[in-house]
Short mmCIF file of C-alpha atoms and ligand atoms in Angstrom, two decimals:
data_model
loop_
_atom_site.label_atom_id
_atom_site.label_comp_id
_atom_site.label_asym_id
_atom_site.label_seq_id
_atom_site.Cartn_x
_atom_site.Cartn_y
_atom_site.Cartn_z
CA MET A 1 -0.26 0.15 -0.05
CA PRO A 2 1.60 3.20 -1.08
CA LEU A 3 0.75 5.29 2.02
CA ARG A 4 2.77 4.37 5.12
CA ILE A 5 1.92 5.11 8.43
CA LEU A 6 3.18 5.26 12.24
CA THR A 7 2.00 6.50 15.24
CA ALA A 8 4.00 6.43 18.97
CA GLY A 9 2.95 7.49 21.91
CA GLU A 10 1.77 6.23 25.81
CA SER A 11 -0.95 7.97 27.34
CA HIS A 12 0.64 9.88 29.83
CA GLY A 13 4.09 9.72 28.14
CA PRO A 14 5.26 13.01 26.94
CA ALA A 15 3.36 13.30 23.20
CA LEU A 16 1.97 11.28 20.78
CA THR A 17 3.33 11.58 17.24
CA ALA A 18 2.53 9.93 13.65
CA ILE A 19 4.54 9.61 10.96
CA ILE A 20 2.46 9.80 7.50
CA GLU A 21 5.17 8.90 4.49
CA GLY A 22 3.36 8.52 0.87
CA LEU A 23 1.52 11.89 0.95
CA PRO A 24 1.40 13.56 -2.31
CA ALA A 25 3.23 17.37 -2.40
CA GLY A 26 1.39 20.43 -2.90
CA LEU A 27 -1.57 19.94 -0.22
CA HIS A 28 -2.35 23.28 1.11
CA LEU A 29 -2.95 22.11 4.69
CA ASP A 30 -5.43 24.32 7.18
CA ARG A 31 -4.43 24.04 10.62
CA GLU A 32 -8.14 24.74 11.96
CA ALA A 33 -9.16 21.98 10.52
CA MET A 34 -6.81 19.60 11.69
CA ASP A 35 -7.66 20.92 15.25
CA HIS A 36 -11.80 21.04 14.66
CA GLN A 37 -11.32 16.85 14.03
CA LEU A 38 -9.36 16.54 17.50
CA ALA A 39 -12.24 18.90 18.91
CA ARG A 40 -14.51 16.53 17.62
CA ARG A 41 -12.73 13.08 19.39
CA GLN A 42 -12.76 14.53 22.19
CA ARG A 43 -16.50 15.26 22.77
CA GLY A 44 -19.43 12.98 24.19
CA TYR A 45 -21.59 12.95 26.84
CA GLY A 46 -20.16 10.07 29.27
CA ARG A 47 -16.65 10.87 28.57
CA GLY A 48 -13.82 10.55 31.81
CA GLY A 49 -12.31 13.80 33.22
CA ARG A 50 -9.02 13.34 31.04
CA MET A 51 -11.15 15.15 28.26
CA GLN A 52 -11.56 18.11 30.26
CA ILE A 53 -7.64 18.28 30.76
CA GLU A 54 -6.52 17.86 27.14
CA SER A 55 -7.05 19.94 24.32
CA ASP A 56 -5.49 18.61 21.84
CA ARG A 57 -3.62 20.87 19.30
CA THR A 58 -1.70 19.03 16.24
CA GLU A 59 2.49 20.28 15.98
CA ILE A 60 4.30 19.85 12.83
CA THR A 61 7.84 18.94 12.69
CA SER A 62 8.44 17.54 8.94
CA GLY A 63 7.29 17.56 6.02
CA LEU A 64 5.76 20.83 5.54
CA ARG A 65 6.75 24.16 4.07
CA PHE A 66 4.37 27.16 4.12
CA GLY A 67 1.73 25.61 4.75
CA VAL A 68 2.12 23.12 1.78
CA THR A 69 2.91 19.35 1.99
CA LEU A 70 6.68 18.56 0.82
CA GLY A 71 6.58 15.13 -0.35
CA SER A 72 8.74 14.04 2.20
CA PRO A 73 7.01 12.32 5.48
CA LEU A 74 4.50 14.24 7.46
CA THR A 75 5.50 13.89 11.09
CA LEU A 76 2.56 15.24 13.38
CA THR A 77 2.77 15.57 17.12
CA ILE A 78 0.13 15.88 20.27
CA ALA A 79 1.37 17.30 23.53
CA ASN A 80 -0.11 15.15 26.20
CA ARG A 81 -1.21 17.77 29.12
CA ASP A 82 -1.79 15.50 31.63
CA ARG A 83 1.72 14.44 31.41
CA GLU A 84 2.41 17.49 34.22
CA ASN A 85 0.61 14.83 36.84
CA TRP A 86 2.98 11.63 35.42
CA ARG A 87 6.16 12.78 34.91
CA GLU A 88 7.43 10.54 37.86
CA ARG A 89 5.54 7.57 36.82
CA MET A 90 5.97 7.67 33.28
CA ALA A 91 9.52 9.16 33.26
CA VAL A 92 11.46 8.14 29.91
CA TRP A 93 14.61 7.89 32.39
CA GLU A 94 15.12 7.94 36.05
CA GLY A 95 11.84 7.69 37.80
CA SER A 96 9.62 5.24 39.99
CA ASP A 97 6.15 3.98 40.71
CA ASP A 98 5.12 2.91 44.42
CA ASP A 99 1.48 2.23 43.00
CA PRO A 100 2.16 -0.38 40.44
CA VAL A 101 -1.03 -2.14 38.75
CA ARG A 102 -1.26 -5.57 39.07
CA VAL A 103 -4.92 -6.46 38.68
CA PRO A 104 -6.08 -6.79 35.13
CA ARG A 105 -9.10 -5.42 33.75
CA PRO A 106 -11.65 -8.16 32.09
CA GLY A 107 -12.17 -6.75 28.26
CA HIS A 108 -8.80 -4.09 28.17
CA ALA A 109 -5.55 -5.47 27.02
CA ASP A 110 -4.12 -5.53 30.65
CA LEU A 111 -3.33 -8.81 30.63
CA ALA A 112 -3.06 -10.65 27.17
CA GLY A 113 -0.44 -7.65 27.24
CA ALA A 114 1.48 -9.00 30.44
CA LEU A 115 1.13 -12.39 28.99
CA LYS A 116 2.79 -11.24 25.40
CA TYR A 117 5.74 -8.71 26.97
CA GLY A 118 6.12 -10.33 30.07
CA HIS A 119 5.40 -6.97 32.18
CA ARG A 120 4.54 -7.16 36.02
CA ASP A 121 2.69 -3.23 36.30
CA LEU A 122 0.26 -3.63 33.92
CA ARG A 123 0.55 0.11 33.38
CA SER A 124 3.25 -0.68 31.05
CA VAL A 125 0.89 -2.37 29.05
CA LEU A 126 -2.21 -0.06 29.61
CA GLU A 127 -0.97 2.96 28.43
CA ARG A 128 0.14 2.22 25.04
CA ALA A 129 -3.02 0.24 25.01
CA SER A 130 -5.02 3.28 25.96
CA ALA A 131 -7.38 4.83 23.32
CA ARG A 132 -5.48 8.12 23.94
CA GLU A 133 -3.85 6.47 20.84
CA THR A 134 -6.68 7.18 18.73
CA ALA A 135 -5.90 11.09 19.06
CA THR A 136 -3.16 10.53 16.20
CA ARG A 137 -5.59 9.03 13.89
CA VAL A 138 -7.93 11.72 14.17
CA ALA A 139 -4.85 13.99 13.47
CA VAL A 140 -3.56 11.61 10.44
CA GLY A 141 -7.25 11.34 9.26
CA ALA A 142 -7.70 15.07 9.65
CA VAL A 143 -4.64 15.34 7.27
CA LEU A 144 -6.02 12.70 4.65
CA ARG A 145 -9.24 14.30 4.74
CA GLN A 146 -8.33 17.13 3.36
CA LEU A 147 -6.94 15.40 0.28
CA LEU A 148 -9.38 13.58 -0.22
CA ALA A 149 -11.53 16.77 -0.24
CA GLU A 150 -9.69 17.91 -3.56
CA PHE A 151 -10.98 15.31 -4.91
CA GLY A 152 -14.79 16.02 -4.06
CA ILE A 153 -14.86 12.87 -1.43
CA TRP A 154 -16.38 13.55 1.92
CA ILE A 155 -16.76 11.65 5.10
CA GLY A 156 -19.70 12.13 8.01
CA GLY A 157 -21.26 9.62 10.50
CA HIS A 158 -23.31 9.29 13.27
CA VAL A 159 -24.24 7.27 16.46
CA ILE A 160 -27.60 4.94 16.05
CA ARG A 161 -27.07 2.97 19.00
CA THR A 162 -25.66 3.24 23.10
CA GLY A 163 -26.73 0.26 25.12
CA MET A 164 -30.56 -0.49 24.39
CA ALA A 165 -31.29 3.19 23.11
CA ALA A 166 -31.55 2.73 19.06
CA THR A 167 -32.44 5.27 16.46
CA GLY A 168 -34.49 3.56 13.05
CA ASP A 169 -32.49 6.60 11.60
CA SER A 170 -29.84 4.50 9.08
CA PHE A 171 -28.05 5.36 6.07
CA ARG A 172 -29.59 1.95 4.95
CA THR A 173 -32.97 3.14 4.99
CA LEU A 174 -32.33 6.59 3.07
CA PRO A 175 -34.19 6.57 -0.60
CA ALA A 176 -30.85 5.90 -2.63
CA ASP A 177 -32.33 6.27 -6.36
CA ASN A 178 -31.74 10.48 -6.76
CA ARG A 179 -28.29 10.87 -6.51
CA LYS A 180 -28.21 14.23 -5.09
CA GLN A 181 -31.21 13.69 -2.64
CA TYR A 182 -29.56 10.50 -1.66
CA GLU A 183 -26.42 12.73 -0.40
CA THR A 184 -28.60 15.63 0.81
CA LEU A 185 -30.10 13.28 3.29
CA ILE A 186 -27.10 11.79 4.13
CA ARG A 187 -25.53 15.09 5.10
CA ASP A 188 -28.45 15.70 6.98
CA LEU A 189 -27.86 13.27 9.16
CA CYS A 190 -24.66 13.60 9.97
CA GLY A 191 -25.27 17.64 10.45
CA ARG A 192 -27.47 16.63 12.58
CA ALA A 193 -25.80 14.44 14.37
CA ALA A 194 -22.93 16.87 14.80
CA GLU A 195 -25.17 18.74 17.15
CA SER A 196 -25.79 16.26 19.59
CA ASP A 197 -23.50 15.35 22.69
CA VAL A 198 -24.34 11.61 21.98
CA GLY A 199 -23.84 11.93 18.03
CA CYS A 200 -27.01 11.22 17.24
CA GLY A 201 -29.32 13.32 15.74
CA ASP A 202 -32.83 12.04 16.78
CA PRO A 203 -33.17 14.15 19.88
CA GLU A 204 -35.70 11.22 21.45
CA THR A 205 -33.65 8.89 21.36
CA ALA A 206 -30.51 11.22 21.91
CA GLU A 207 -32.49 11.53 25.44
CA MET A 208 -32.88 7.82 26.08
CA MET A 209 -28.94 7.60 25.11
CA LYS A 210 -28.31 10.02 27.64
CA LYS A 211 -30.59 8.48 30.30
CA GLU A 212 -28.72 5.12 29.57
CA ILE A 213 -25.23 6.25 29.70
CA ASP A 214 -26.59 7.90 33.18
CA ASN A 215 -27.74 4.66 34.18
CA ALA A 216 -24.77 2.90 33.54
CA MET A 217 -22.74 5.46 35.47
CA ALA A 218 -24.55 5.19 38.45
CA ALA A 219 -24.69 1.28 38.54
CA GLY A 220 -20.69 1.52 38.12
CA ASP A 221 -20.95 -0.07 34.85
CA SER A 222 -19.76 0.83 31.23
CA LEU A 223 -21.92 0.91 27.68
CA GLY A 224 -21.05 -0.02 23.80
CA GLY A 225 -23.26 0.79 20.53
CA VAL A 226 -23.31 1.23 17.23
CA PHE A 227 -22.03 3.67 14.62
CA GLU A 228 -22.44 4.45 10.86
CA THR A 229 -19.94 6.27 8.32
CA ALA A 230 -20.55 7.65 5.15
CA ALA A 231 -18.03 8.60 2.00
CA LEU A 232 -19.58 10.76 -0.37
CA GLY A 233 -17.98 11.35 -3.69
CA VAL A 234 -15.91 8.29 -4.12
CA PRO A 235 -14.70 7.77 -7.69
CA ALA A 236 -15.32 4.17 -9.00
CA GLY A 237 -12.57 1.84 -9.80
CA LEU A 238 -10.92 2.18 -6.08
CA GLY A 239 -9.59 -1.12 -4.84
CA SER A 240 -9.56 -4.24 -7.33
CA ASN A 241 -11.09 -7.51 -7.29
CA GLY A 242 -7.93 -8.79 -8.14
CA MET A 243 -5.89 -9.84 -4.92
CA TRP A 244 -7.41 -10.31 -1.28
CA ASP A 245 -5.20 -7.59 0.41
CA ARG A 246 -6.61 -5.13 -2.33
CA ARG A 247 -9.95 -5.18 -1.79
CA LEU A 248 -11.27 -1.70 -0.65
CA ASP A 249 -13.90 -3.75 1.72
CA ALA A 250 -10.72 -6.10 3.03
CA ALA A 251 -8.80 -2.41 3.57
CA ILE A 252 -12.10 -0.46 4.97
CA GLY A 253 -13.06 -3.66 7.48
CA ALA A 254 -9.39 -3.91 8.65
CA ALA A 255 -8.80 -0.01 9.44
CA MET A 256 -12.53 -0.19 11.20
CA MET A 257 -11.83 -3.27 13.20
CA SER A 258 -8.54 -1.73 14.32
CA ILE A 259 -10.29 1.05 16.46
CA PRO A 260 -10.22 -0.07 20.14
CA GLY A 261 -13.34 -1.85 21.20
CA ILE A 262 -14.50 -2.42 17.67
CA LYS A 263 -15.70 -5.98 17.66
CA ALA A 264 -17.72 -5.62 14.33
CA VAL A 265 -17.86 -4.28 10.62
CA GLU A 266 -20.45 -4.05 7.90
CA ILE A 267 -20.89 -2.65 4.72
CA GLY A 268 -24.15 -1.91 2.93
CA LEU A 269 -26.64 -3.95 4.32
CA GLY A 270 -24.44 -5.91 5.96
CA THR A 271 -25.15 -8.76 8.20
CA GLU A 272 -28.65 -8.04 7.24
CA ALA A 273 -27.69 -9.21 3.68
CA ALA A 274 -27.59 -12.95 5.02
CA SER A 275 -31.13 -13.56 5.32
CA LEU A 276 -32.90 -11.97 2.36
CA PRO A 277 -32.60 -13.38 -1.33
CA GLY A 278 -30.95 -11.91 -4.14
CA SER A 279 -33.69 -10.09 -5.72
CA ARG A 280 -34.21 -8.09 -2.63
CA VAL A 281 -29.95 -7.81 -1.91
CA HIS A 282 -28.58 -6.53 -5.04
CA ASP A 283 -29.17 -2.80 -6.71
CA PRO A 284 -30.40 -2.40 -10.08
CA ILE A 285 -28.18 -1.14 -12.58
CA LEU A 286 -30.18 1.87 -14.24
CA SER A 287 -27.40 3.64 -16.08
CA ALA A 288 -23.40 2.58 -16.48
CA ALA A 289 -22.60 6.05 -17.49
CA PRO A 290 -19.32 7.61 -15.23
CA PRO A 291 -18.78 9.23 -13.42
CA PHE A 292 -22.13 8.46 -11.41
CA PRO A 293 -23.72 5.02 -12.59
CA GLY A 294 -27.30 5.03 -11.61
CA ARG A 295 -28.38 2.22 -9.33
CA GLY A 296 -31.95 1.70 -7.80
CA SER A 297 -30.71 1.44 -4.45
CA ASN A 298 -27.50 1.53 -2.35
CA ASN A 299 -27.57 -2.49 -0.60
CA ALA A 300 -23.81 -2.71 -1.51
CA GLY A 301 -22.66 -0.35 0.15
CA GLY A 302 -20.60 1.41 -2.74
CA ILE A 303 -18.71 -1.59 -3.04
CA GLU A 304 -18.72 -4.48 -5.51
CA GLY A 305 -16.33 -6.91 -6.10
CA GLY A 306 -13.85 -5.59 -3.29
CA ILE A 307 -13.89 -2.29 -5.91
CA SER A 308 -15.66 1.62 -5.50
CA ASN A 309 -18.73 1.52 -7.69
CA GLY A 310 -19.20 4.67 -7.87
CA GLN A 311 -22.55 4.94 -5.37
CA PRO A 312 -21.93 6.35 -1.36
CA LEU A 313 -19.63 4.22 0.90
CA ILE A 314 -21.65 2.88 4.06
CA VAL A 315 -20.08 1.33 6.62
CA ARG A 316 -21.19 0.14 10.16
CA ALA A 317 -19.32 -0.29 13.58
CA ALA A 318 -20.22 -1.84 16.83
CA MET A 319 -18.10 -0.56 19.46
CA LYS A 320 -17.95 -3.27 23.37
CA PRO A 321 -19.03 -1.76 26.52
CA ILE A 322 -16.01 0.11 27.87
CA PRO A 323 -13.84 -2.61 29.73
CA THR A 324 -13.12 -0.23 33.22
CA LEU A 325 -15.48 0.12 35.26
CA THR A 326 -16.26 1.55 38.67
CA GLY A 327 -18.29 -1.81 39.93
CA PRO A 328 -15.04 -3.79 39.02
CA LEU A 329 -15.36 -7.03 37.81
CA PRO A 330 -13.49 -9.99 39.10
CA SER A 331 -10.25 -10.24 38.49
CA VAL A 332 -6.75 -11.67 40.19
CA ASN A 333 -3.74 -9.96 41.38
CA ILE A 334 -0.93 -11.16 38.47
CA GLU A 335 1.71 -10.83 41.97
CA THR A 336 -0.11 -12.55 44.77
CA GLY A 337 -2.94 -14.63 42.64
CA GLU A 338 -5.23 -12.94 45.42
CA LYS A 339 -8.61 -12.79 43.82
CA THR A 340 -9.78 -9.09 43.71
CA GLY A 341 -11.65 -6.53 42.21
CA ALA A 342 -10.76 -5.45 38.66
CA HIS A 343 -7.76 -2.31 38.48
CA ARG A 344 -10.15 1.27 38.39
CA GLU A 345 -8.38 3.92 36.12
CA ARG A 346 -9.87 7.37 35.35
CA SER A 347 -12.46 5.91 31.92
CA ASP A 348 -15.22 7.21 30.32
CA VAL A 349 -18.62 4.85 30.42
CA CYS A 350 -19.31 5.15 26.67
CA ALA A 351 -16.97 6.61 24.30
CA VAL A 352 -19.14 5.53 21.29
CA PRO A 353 -19.46 9.29 19.72
CA ALA A 354 -15.71 9.79 19.69
CA ALA A 355 -14.87 6.18 18.55
CA GLU A 356 -17.48 7.75 15.72
CA VAL A 357 -14.91 10.33 14.78
CA VAL A 358 -12.46 7.65 14.66
CA GLY A 359 -13.98 5.73 12.49
CA GLU A 360 -14.13 8.48 10.12
CA ALA A 361 -10.60 8.86 10.03
CA MET A 362 -9.71 5.44 9.90
CA LEU A 363 -12.35 5.31 6.82
CA ALA A 364 -10.28 8.47 5.33
CA ILE A 365 -6.69 6.80 5.64
CA ALA A 366 -8.01 3.61 3.59
CA LEU A 367 -9.68 5.82 1.11
CA ALA A 368 -6.46 8.14 0.54
CA ASP A 369 -4.63 4.84 0.42
CA ALA A 370 -6.55 3.46 -1.79
CA LEU A 371 -6.86 7.11 -3.96
CA ILE A 372 -3.11 7.44 -3.87
CA GLU A 373 -2.53 3.70 -5.44
CA ARG A 374 -5.13 4.51 -8.08
CA THR A 375 -3.25 7.68 -9.08
CA GLY A 376 -0.21 7.04 -8.57
CA GLY A 377 0.92 9.82 -5.90
CA ASP A 378 3.70 12.08 -5.86
CA SER A 379 2.11 15.39 -6.23
CA LEU A 380 -1.55 16.63 -5.69
CA ASP A 381 -1.60 17.53 -9.85
CA ARG A 382 -0.36 14.36 -10.83
CA MET A 383 -2.88 12.71 -8.67
CA LYS A 384 -5.80 15.13 -10.25
CA ARG A 385 -4.75 14.03 -13.75
CA GLY A 386 -4.50 10.23 -12.68
CA LEU A 387 -8.05 10.23 -12.36
CA ASP A 388 -9.58 9.62 -15.37
CA ILE A 389 -12.83 8.14 -15.13
C1 FMN B 1 -12.48 6.98 21.70
C2 FMN B 1 -12.43 5.90 22.66
C3 FMN B 1 -11.95 5.90 24.17
C4 FMN B 1 -12.16 4.44 24.57
N1 FMN B 1 -12.15 5.27 26.03
C5 FMN B 1 -11.87 4.25 27.12
C6 FMN B 1 -11.60 4.65 28.53
O1 FMN B 1 -11.74 5.60 29.16
N2 FMN B 1 -11.82 3.46 29.42
C7 FMN B 1 -11.56 2.00 28.90
O2 FMN B 1 -11.04 1.08 29.57
N3 FMN B 1 -11.47 1.72 27.60
C8 FMN B 1 -11.76 2.45 26.69
N4 FMN B 1 -11.93 2.78 25.36
C9 FMN B 1 -12.29 1.44 25.15
C10 FMN B 1 -10.86 0.40 24.62
O3 FMN B 1 -9.81 0.93 24.63
C11 FMN B 1 -11.16 -0.66 24.58
O4 FMN B 1 -11.88 -1.81 25.01
C12 FMN B 1 -9.39 -2.23 24.74
O5 FMN B 1 -8.69 -1.41 23.78
C13 FMN B 1 -9.90 -3.09 24.55
O6 FMN B 1 -10.64 -3.55 23.23
P1 FMN B 1 -9.93 -4.51 22.21
O7 FMN B 1 -9.88 -5.82 22.70
O8 FMN B 1 -10.82 -4.56 20.64
O9 FMN B 1 -8.44 -3.67 21.55
C14 FMN B 1 -11.47 3.62 24.54
C15 FMN B 1 -11.93 3.47 22.59
C16 FMN B 1 -12.42 4.69 22.34
C17 FMN B 1 -12.17 4.02 20.85
#
């Protein structure tokens, strides 16, 4: 894949870092747009105290000159303001921790990570396993969204379930036979969701979601949920049927599944398609002319045969409940073997609205990679000339 991305950084280390290699030259970056995406990730009813401490901003230390990409690796850094409280316990050189974490949280990386790396202080696992890491993904996504926008590609999303509270509003049920109207309806849904602190544009369901979160918080419990992500303006021809690792659905699936806590990803109708006859699933072809082939519906979610088909991309992802509980589940001290309640760390009760923003970033990464592959990369001009359909 032409785009190479590395991220690094512990939750309470000095900073988070990302390097993007393979970005074309000639892309004007808007700094405000990047910080706007980071602020969106920090939103959400049911988030923990950490989000009040951090107010993320991106510093760029390579790959940019006068606000324009050079084609060389772009390095992004986000400072951890909470670092001040952790200087001793998370020191890079000399330091000490008089309160090591010994009791793994069921559902988090603590136990599996300790077994893998041999750590006896679980903090050495959980600092990187913390979803603080997703701030770098959102920063990378914020750069790549600007690249995609040069090609008329737009990404948005909304939350459709928090615990048992769910809305019937879905990209899946919107009429897709009139392209302009379909795209307007998708944008409207996302626009309404952006106003909501649970990421849901249906006010009645949003209230129910908040109640679910309040109840979970009062019970020392946590919640997961489901979000949908859409990409508009995606040209036909991204990805390939030719080999499994070049399929666009596989790339999007991997990108979304890599978000901490995501346990299922669907494209288009997803699992629902398995119980319906073909006549009700497959989208009639009404005209084949690019750039907007006419289809009667979009149950395929914009991908057929691993290739984008010119329709909006529709993705859904399900997140498990947050593993850190204030009413902790049974666990075991890994040093003494004593049975006790799992470790508690300052935590979100529900992070689905934030995960939705991370989902948009991951979709941007998968699409930008496929677009650079399709168009040759190197410079923005060359990419635009390379897109000949
Ligand atoms: C944006 C975001 C915020 C999260 N916040 C927390 C949190 O505060 N506490 C927690 O225990 N898990 C949180 N999680 C979930 C854990 O990161 C996730 O459940 C954990 O990594 C294990 O999931 P996995 O088995 O899918 O890797 C968050 C996830 C995301 C995407």
